[in-house]
CSV table of C-alpha atoms in Angstrom, one decimal:
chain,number,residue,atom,x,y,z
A,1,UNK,CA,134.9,119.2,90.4
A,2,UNK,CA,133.2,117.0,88.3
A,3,UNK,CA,129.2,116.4,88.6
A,4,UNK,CA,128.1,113.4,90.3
A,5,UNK,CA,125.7,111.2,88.9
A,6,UNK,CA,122.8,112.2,90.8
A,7,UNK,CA,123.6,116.0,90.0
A,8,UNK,CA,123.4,114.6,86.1
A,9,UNK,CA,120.2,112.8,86.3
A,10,UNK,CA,118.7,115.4,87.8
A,11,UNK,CA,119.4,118.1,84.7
A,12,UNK,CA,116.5,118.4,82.5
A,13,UNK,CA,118.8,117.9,79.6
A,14,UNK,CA,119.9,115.2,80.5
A,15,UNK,CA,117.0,113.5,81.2
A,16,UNK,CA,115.5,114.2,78.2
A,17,UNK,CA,118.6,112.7,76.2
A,18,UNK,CA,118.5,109.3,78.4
A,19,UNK,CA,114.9,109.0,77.4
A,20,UNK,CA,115.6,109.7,73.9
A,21,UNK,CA,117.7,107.3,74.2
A,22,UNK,CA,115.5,104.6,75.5
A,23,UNK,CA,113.1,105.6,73.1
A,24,UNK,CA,115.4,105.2,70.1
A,25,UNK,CA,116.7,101.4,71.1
A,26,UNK,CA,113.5,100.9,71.6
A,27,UNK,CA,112.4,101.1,68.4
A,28,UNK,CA,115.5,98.8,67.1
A,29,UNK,CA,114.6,96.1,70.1
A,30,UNK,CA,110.9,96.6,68.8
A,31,UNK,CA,111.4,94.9,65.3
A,32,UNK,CA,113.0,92.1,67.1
A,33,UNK,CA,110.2,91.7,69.3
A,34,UNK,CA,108.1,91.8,66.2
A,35,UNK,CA,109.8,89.4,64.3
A,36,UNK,CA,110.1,87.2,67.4
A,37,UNK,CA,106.5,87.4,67.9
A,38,UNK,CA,105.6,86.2,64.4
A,39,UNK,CA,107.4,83.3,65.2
A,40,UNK,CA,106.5,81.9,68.5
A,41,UNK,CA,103.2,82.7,68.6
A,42,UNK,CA,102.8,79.7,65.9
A,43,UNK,CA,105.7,77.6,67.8
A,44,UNK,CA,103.2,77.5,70.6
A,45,UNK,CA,101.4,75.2,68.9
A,46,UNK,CA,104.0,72.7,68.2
A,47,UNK,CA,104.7,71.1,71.6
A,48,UNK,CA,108.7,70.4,71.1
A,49,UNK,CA,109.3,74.0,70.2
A,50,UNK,CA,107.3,75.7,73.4
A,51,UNK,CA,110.8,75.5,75.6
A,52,UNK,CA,113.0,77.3,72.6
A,53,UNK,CA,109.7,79.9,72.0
A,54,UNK,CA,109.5,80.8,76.4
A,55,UNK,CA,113.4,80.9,76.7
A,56,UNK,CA,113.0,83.2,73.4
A,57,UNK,CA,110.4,85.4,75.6
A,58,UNK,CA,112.7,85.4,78.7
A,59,UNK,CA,115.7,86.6,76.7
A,60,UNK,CA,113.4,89.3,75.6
A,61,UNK,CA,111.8,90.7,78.4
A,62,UNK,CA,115.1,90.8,80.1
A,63,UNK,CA,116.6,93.2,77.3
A,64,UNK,CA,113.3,95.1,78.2
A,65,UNK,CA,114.5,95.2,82.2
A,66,UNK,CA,117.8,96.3,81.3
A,67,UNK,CA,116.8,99.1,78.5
A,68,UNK,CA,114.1,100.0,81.0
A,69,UNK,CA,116.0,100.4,84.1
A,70,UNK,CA,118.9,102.2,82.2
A,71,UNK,CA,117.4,104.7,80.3
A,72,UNK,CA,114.3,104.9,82.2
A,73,UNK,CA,115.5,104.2,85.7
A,74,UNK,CA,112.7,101.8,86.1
A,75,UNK,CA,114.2,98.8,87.9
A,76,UNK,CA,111.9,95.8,88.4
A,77,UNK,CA,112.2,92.7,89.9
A,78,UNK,CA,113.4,89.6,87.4
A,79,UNK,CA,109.9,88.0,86.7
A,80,UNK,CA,108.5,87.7,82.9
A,81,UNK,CA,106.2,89.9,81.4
A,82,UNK,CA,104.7,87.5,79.4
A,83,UNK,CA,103.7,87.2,75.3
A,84,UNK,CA,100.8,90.5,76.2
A,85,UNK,CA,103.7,92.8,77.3
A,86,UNK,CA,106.1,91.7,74.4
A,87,UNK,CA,103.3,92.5,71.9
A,88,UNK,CA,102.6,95.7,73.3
A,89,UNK,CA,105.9,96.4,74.0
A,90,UNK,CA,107.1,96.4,70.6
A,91,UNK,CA,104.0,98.1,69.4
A,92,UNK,CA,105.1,101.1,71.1
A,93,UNK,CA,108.2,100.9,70.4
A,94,UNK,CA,108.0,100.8,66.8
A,95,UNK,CA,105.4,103.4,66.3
A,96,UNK,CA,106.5,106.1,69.0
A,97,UNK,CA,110.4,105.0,68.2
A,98,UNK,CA,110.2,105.3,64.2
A,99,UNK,CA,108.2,108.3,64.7
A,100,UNK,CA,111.2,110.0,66.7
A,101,UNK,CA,113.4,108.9,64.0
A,102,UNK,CA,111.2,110.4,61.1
A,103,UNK,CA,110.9,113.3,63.1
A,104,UNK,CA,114.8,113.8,63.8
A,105,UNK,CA,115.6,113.1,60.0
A,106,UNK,CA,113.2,115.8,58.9
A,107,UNK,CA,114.8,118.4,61.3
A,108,UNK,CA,118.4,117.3,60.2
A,109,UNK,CA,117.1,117.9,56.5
A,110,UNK,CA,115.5,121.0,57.2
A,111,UNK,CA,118.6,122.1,59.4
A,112,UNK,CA,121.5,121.3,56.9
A,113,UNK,CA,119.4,122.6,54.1
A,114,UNK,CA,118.6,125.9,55.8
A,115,UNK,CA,122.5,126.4,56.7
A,116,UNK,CA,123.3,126.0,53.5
A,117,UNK,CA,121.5,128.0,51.8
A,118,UNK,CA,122.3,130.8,54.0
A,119,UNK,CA,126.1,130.2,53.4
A,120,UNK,CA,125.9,129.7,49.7
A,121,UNK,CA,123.1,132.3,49.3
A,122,UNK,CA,121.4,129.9,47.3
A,123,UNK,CA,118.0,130.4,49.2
A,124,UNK,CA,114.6,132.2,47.5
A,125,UNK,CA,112.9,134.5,48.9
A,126,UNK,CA,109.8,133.0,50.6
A,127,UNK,CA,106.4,135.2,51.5
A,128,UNK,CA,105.3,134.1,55.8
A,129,UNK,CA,101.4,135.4,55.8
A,130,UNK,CA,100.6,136.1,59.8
A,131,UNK,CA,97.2,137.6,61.2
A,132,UNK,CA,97.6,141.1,59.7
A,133,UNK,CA,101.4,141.1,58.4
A,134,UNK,CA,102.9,139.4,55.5
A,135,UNK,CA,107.0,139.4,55.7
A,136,UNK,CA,109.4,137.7,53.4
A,137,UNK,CA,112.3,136.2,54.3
A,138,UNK,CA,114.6,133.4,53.2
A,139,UNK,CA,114.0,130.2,52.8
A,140,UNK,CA,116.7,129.3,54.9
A,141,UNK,CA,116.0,130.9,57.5
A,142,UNK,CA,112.1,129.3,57.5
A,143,UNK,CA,114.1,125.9,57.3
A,144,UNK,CA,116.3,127.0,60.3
A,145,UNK,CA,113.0,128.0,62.4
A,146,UNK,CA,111.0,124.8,61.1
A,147,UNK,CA,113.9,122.4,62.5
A,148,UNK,CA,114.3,124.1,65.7
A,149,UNK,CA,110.1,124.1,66.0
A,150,UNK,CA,110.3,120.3,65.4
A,151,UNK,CA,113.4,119.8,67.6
A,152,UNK,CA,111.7,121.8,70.4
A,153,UNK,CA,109.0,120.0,70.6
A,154,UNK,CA,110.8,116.7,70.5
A,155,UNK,CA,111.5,117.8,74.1
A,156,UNK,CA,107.3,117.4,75.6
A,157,UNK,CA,107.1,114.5,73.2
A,158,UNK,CA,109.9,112.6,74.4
A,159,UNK,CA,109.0,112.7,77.9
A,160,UNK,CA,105.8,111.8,77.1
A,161,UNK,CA,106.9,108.4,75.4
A,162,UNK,CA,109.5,107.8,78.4
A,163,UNK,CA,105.9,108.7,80.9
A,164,UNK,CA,104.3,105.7,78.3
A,165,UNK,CA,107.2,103.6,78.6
A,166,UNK,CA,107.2,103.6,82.5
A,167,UNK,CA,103.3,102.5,82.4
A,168,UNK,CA,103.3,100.2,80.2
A,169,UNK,CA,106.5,98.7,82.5
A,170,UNK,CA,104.2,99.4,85.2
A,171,UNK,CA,100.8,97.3,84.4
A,172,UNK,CA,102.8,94.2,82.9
A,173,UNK,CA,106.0,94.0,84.9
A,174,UNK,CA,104.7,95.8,87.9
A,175,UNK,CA,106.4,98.7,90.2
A,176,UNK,CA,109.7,100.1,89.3
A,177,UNK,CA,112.2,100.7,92.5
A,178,UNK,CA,111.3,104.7,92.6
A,179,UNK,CA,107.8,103.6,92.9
A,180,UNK,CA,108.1,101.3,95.7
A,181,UNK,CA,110.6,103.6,97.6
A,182,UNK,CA,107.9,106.6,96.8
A,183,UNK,CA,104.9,103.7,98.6
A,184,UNK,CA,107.2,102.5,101.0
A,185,UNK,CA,108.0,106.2,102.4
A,186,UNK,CA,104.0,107.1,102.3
A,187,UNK,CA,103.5,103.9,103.9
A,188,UNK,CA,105.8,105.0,106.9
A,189,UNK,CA,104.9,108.2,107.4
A,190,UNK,CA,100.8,107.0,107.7
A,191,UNK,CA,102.1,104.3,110.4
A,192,UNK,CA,104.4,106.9,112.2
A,193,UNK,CA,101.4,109.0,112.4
A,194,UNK,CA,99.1,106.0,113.2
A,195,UNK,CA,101.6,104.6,116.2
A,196,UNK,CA,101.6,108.4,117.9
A,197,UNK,CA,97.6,107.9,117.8
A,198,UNK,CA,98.0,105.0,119.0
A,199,UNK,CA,100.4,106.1,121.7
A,200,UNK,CA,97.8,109.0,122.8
A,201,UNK,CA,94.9,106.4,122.5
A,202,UNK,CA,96.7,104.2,125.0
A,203,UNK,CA,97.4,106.7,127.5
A,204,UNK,CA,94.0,108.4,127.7
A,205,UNK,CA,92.8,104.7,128.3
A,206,UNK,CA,95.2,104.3,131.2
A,207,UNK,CA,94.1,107.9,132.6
A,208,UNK,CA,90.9,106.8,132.5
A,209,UNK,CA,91.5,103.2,134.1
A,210,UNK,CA,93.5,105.2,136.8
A,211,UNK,CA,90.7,108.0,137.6
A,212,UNK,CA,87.9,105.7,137.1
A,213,UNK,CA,89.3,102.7,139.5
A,214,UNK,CA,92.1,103.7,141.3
A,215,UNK,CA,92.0,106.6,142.4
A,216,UNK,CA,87.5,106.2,143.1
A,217,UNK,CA,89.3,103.7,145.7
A,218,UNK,CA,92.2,105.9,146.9
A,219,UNK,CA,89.6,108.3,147.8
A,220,UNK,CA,86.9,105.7,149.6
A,221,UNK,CA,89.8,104.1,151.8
A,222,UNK,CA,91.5,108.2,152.5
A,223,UNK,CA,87.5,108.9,153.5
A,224,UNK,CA,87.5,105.8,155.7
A,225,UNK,CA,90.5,106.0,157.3
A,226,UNK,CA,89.6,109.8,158.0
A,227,UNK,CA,86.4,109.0,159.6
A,228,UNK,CA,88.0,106.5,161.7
A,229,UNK,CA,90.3,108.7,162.9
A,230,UNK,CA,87.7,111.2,164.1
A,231,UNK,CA,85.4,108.8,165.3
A,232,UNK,CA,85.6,108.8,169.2
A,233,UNK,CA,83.7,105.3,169.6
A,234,UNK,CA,86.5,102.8,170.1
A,235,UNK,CA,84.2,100.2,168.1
A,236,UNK,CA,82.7,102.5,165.2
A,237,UNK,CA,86.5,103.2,164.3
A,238,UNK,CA,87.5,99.3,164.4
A,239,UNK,CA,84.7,98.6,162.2
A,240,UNK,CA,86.1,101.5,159.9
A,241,UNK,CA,89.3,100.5,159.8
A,242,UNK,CA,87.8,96.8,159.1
A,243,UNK,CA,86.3,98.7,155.9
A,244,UNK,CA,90.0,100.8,154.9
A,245,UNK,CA,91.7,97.5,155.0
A,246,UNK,CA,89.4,95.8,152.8
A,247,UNK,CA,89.2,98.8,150.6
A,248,UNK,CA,93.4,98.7,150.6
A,249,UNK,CA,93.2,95.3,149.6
A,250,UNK,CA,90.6,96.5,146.4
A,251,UNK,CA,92.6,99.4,145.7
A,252,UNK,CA,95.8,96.2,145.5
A,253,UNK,CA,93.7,94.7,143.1
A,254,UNK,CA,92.9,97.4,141.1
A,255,UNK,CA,96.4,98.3,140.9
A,256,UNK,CA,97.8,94.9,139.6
A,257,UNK,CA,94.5,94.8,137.3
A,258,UNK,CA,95.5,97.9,135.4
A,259,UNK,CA,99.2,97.4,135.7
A,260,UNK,CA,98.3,94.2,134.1
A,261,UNK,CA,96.2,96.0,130.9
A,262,UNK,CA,99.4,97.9,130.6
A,263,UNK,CA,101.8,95.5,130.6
A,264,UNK,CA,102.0,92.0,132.1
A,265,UNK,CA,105.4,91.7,133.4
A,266,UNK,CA,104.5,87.7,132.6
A,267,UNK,CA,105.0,88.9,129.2
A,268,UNK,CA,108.6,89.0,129.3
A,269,UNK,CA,109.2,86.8,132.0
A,270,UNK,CA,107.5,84.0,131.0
A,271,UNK,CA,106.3,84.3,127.4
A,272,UNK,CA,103.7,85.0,124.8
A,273,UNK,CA,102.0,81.4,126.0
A,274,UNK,CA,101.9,82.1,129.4
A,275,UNK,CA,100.9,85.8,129.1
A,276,UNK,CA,97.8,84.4,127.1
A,277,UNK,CA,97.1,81.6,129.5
A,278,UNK,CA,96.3,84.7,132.1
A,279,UNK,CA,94.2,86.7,130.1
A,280,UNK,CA,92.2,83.3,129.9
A,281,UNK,CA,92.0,82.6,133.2
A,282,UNK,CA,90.9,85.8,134.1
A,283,UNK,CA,88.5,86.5,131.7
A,284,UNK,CA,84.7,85.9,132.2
A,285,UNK,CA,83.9,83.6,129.5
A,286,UNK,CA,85.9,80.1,128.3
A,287,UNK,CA,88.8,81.3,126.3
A,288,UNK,CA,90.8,78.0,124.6
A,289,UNK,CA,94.2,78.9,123.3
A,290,UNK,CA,95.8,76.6,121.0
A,291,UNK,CA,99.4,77.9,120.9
A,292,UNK,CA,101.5,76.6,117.7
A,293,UNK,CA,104.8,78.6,118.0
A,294,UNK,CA,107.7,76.5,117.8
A,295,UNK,CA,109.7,79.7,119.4
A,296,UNK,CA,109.1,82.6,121.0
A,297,UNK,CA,109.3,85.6,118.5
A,298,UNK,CA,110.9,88.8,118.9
A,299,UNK,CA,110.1,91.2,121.6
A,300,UNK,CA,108.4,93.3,119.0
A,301,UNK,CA,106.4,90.9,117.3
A,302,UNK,CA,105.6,89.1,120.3
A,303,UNK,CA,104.1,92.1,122.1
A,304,UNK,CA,101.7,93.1,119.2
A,305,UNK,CA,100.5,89.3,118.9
A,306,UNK,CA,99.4,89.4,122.8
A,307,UNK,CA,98.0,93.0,122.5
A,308,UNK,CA,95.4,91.9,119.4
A,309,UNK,CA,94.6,88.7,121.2
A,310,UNK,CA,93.6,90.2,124.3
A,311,UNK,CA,92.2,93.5,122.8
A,312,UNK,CA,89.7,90.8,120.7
A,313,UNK,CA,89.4,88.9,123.8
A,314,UNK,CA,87.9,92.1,125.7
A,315,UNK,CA,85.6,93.5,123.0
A,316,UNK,CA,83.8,89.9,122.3
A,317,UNK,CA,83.1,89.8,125.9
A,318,UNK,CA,82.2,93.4,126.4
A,319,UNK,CA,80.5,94.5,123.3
A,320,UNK,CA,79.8,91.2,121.8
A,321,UNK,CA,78.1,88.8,124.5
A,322,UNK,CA,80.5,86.2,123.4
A,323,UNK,CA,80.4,82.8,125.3
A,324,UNK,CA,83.0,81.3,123.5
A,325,UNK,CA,86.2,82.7,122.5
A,326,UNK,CA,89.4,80.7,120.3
A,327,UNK,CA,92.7,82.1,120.0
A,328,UNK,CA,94.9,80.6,117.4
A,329,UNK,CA,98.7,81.2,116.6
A,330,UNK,CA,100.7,79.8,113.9
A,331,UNK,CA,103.3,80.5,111.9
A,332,UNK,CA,105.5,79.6,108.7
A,333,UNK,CA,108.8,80.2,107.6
A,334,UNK,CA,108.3,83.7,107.4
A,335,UNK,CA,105.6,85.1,109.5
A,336,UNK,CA,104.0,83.9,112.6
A,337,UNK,CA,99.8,84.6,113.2
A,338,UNK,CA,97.0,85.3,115.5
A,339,UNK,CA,93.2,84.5,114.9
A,340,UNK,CA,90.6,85.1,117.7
A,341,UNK,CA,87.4,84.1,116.9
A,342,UNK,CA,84.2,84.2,119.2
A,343,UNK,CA,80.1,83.4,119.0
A,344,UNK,CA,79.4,86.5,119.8
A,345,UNK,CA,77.1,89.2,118.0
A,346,UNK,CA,79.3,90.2,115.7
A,347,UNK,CA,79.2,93.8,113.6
A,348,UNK,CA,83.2,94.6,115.3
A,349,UNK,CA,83.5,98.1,113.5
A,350,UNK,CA,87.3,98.1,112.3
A,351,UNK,CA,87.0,102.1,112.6
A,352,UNK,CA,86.8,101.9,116.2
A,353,UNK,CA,89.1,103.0,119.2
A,354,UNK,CA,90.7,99.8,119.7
A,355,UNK,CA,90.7,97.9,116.6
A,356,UNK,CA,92.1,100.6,114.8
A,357,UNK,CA,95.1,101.0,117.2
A,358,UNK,CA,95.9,97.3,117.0
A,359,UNK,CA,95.6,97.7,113.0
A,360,UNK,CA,98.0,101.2,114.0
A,361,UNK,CA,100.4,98.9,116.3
A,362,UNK,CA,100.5,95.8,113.4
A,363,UNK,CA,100.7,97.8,110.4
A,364,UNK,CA,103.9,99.5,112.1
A,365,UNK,CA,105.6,96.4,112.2
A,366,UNK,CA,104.8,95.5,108.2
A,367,UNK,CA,101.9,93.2,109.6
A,368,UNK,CA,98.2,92.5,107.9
A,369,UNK,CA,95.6,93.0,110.5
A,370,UNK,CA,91.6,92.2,109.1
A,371,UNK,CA,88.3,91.9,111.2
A,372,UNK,CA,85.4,89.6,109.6
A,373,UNK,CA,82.5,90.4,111.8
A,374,UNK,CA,79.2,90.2,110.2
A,375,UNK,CA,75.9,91.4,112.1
A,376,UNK,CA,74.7,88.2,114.5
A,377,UNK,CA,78.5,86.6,114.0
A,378,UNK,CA,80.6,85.1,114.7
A,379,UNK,CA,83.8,87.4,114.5
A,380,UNK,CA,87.1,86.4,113.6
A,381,UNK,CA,90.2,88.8,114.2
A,382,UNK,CA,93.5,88.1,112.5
A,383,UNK,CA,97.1,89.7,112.5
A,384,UNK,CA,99.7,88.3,110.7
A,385,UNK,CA,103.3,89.9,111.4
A,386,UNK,CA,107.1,88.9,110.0
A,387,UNK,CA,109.2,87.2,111.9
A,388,UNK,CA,112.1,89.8,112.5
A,389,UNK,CA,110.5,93.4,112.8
A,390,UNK,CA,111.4,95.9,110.9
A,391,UNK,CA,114.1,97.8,110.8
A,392,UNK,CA,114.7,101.5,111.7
């Protein structure tokens, strides 16, 4: 069976002749970029000739994308590198490509002229001096081990230049493919990571709501409702069941409250507007919401806009003594936005518990998520998300 592609690349061998390769037409694309550089760098000058001098540079840096993504598996987007890559482009290529060449013409020399003499017997006898022993051998045979010294070593030295060829590419034409696949996959692992934090996070804060509110109330109206069952005044146990139904109707409250800080089921029913309209309403301080969404987003993206907004919404009145908040949503044709701001005291540490989950939950779904809260204020939060969320 023959050997796929990938099985190829991946031999050292291989690798090492693609890159020689590279190297090698880089060199002969190098004096072209010289020459070429010699020229436009006066055209510049003259006004008419500008257009034939940039379509000159685009034609040239696009030989550079092609040699560099097929000998160098360095794929880059289509953008130009500009007159500083060109120039150092062909710098390199010239001196690291004509020093390959001189290098691989002396081991050919040395090579052919070692065989030789060992077939014609032509060769002289030539003294080798090493620490303590001096041997004598024949010239053709130190020609044979000097051209397989040099050609060994062309094997370091070419992957070095292919290593300088890649970050060169790198600083002027930016990122090859590999090397956004290789960020992209470090990138998703940290927010995998970061969304089962997140996860956790969230359900230790509903344990706590639960233990802390709930079930404090489940308890006071199971105490009442006990004592008025015991209570052998007619009267005393009316008045206590008086108290168990007003404690049932807290322990309703509390219920919907936290059922609420879960989810709101307006959420889906109704919206992102209309979710945000109750966290307004029910929150202690005048929150205006200026809603500029032409549509509703996706489920996804939705859900992580209301999140932030009411997150922010809670910590300015909580932690920052707000007593004005904005909310803010926009949008363009690729991304919609949230900004909170408030009047509050301000110094919002990002690090925190909740900030750092909604940074988790946005950065998850290929979002931007900054805080700007300087000591004494005001603090503006911001999450910026796609449009469609992410796939897989």
């Amino acid at each position: 069976m023959p050997a796929s592609p990938l099985s190829l690349a991946s031999m050292p061998g291989h690798r090492v002749a693609r890159t020689l390769t590279g190297v090698l037409a880089g060199a002969a694309l190098g004096i072209v970029e010289l020459a070429f550089l010699c020229a436009a760098v006066p055209a510049r000058l003259i006004p008419p000739a500008r257009p034939a001098a940039g379509r000159g540079l685009a034609r040239l840096v696009s030989l550079e994308r092609a040699r560099l993504a097929r000998w160098f598996d360095h794929a880059t987007e289509p953008v130009s590198g500009g007159y500083g890559f060109l120039a150092a482009r062909a710098a390199l290529g010239v001196v690291v490509g004509y020093a390959f060449a001189a290098g691989l013409f002396l081991s050919g020399l040395l090579l052919t002229g070692g065989l030789w003499a060992l077939v014609t017997g032509q060769g002289e006898a030539v003294a080798v001096n090493l620490p303590g022993v001096r041997l004598v051998t024949d010239s053709g045979i130190v020609g044979l081990v000097t051209a397989a010294l040099l050609l060994t070593l062309t094997v370091p030295a070419t992957l070095v230049a292919g290593a300088a060829e890649r970050r060169l590419a790198g600083h002027f034409l930016g990122p090859g493919r590999q090397e956004l696949m290789r960020r992209r996959i470090a990138e998703l692992t940290a927010t995998r990571s970061g969304i089962v934090r997140a996860v956790d996070d969230e359900r230790r804060r509903i344990e706590r709501d639960l233990h802390d509110g709930v079930q404090q109330r489940g308890v006071a109206l199971a105490m009442l409702l006990g004592r008025a069952r015991h209570d052998a005044d007619p009267a005393r146990a009316g008045e206590l069941v008086a108290q168990a139904y007003t404690e049932s109707r807290r322990l309703l409250d509390e219920l919907r409250s936290v059922a609420w800080r879960i989810y709101p089921t307006a959420l889906d029913e109704l919206g992102l507007r209309a979710a945000l309209t109750g966290v307004a309403e029910r929150s202690g301080v005048p929150v205006t919401v200026h809603y500029g969404l032409a549509e509703r987003p996706v489920r996804e993206v939705e859900t992580a806009l209301y999140f932030v907004a009411r997150e922010a919404i809670t910590n300015a009145i909580k932690h920052a003594g707000a007593g004005d908040i904005l909310v803010v949503l926009t949008e363009d044709d690729g991304t919609v936005s949230v900004a909170i701001s408030d009047d509050g005291a301000g110094g919002a540490d990002p690090a925190g518990g909740g900030l750092s989950g909604l940074a988790r939950r946005v950065l998850a779904l290929d979002g931007t998520f900054t805080v700007d809260s300087p000591p004494g204020g005001p603090t503006t939060i911001a999450a910026t998300l796609p449009r469609e969320a992410p796939c897989g």
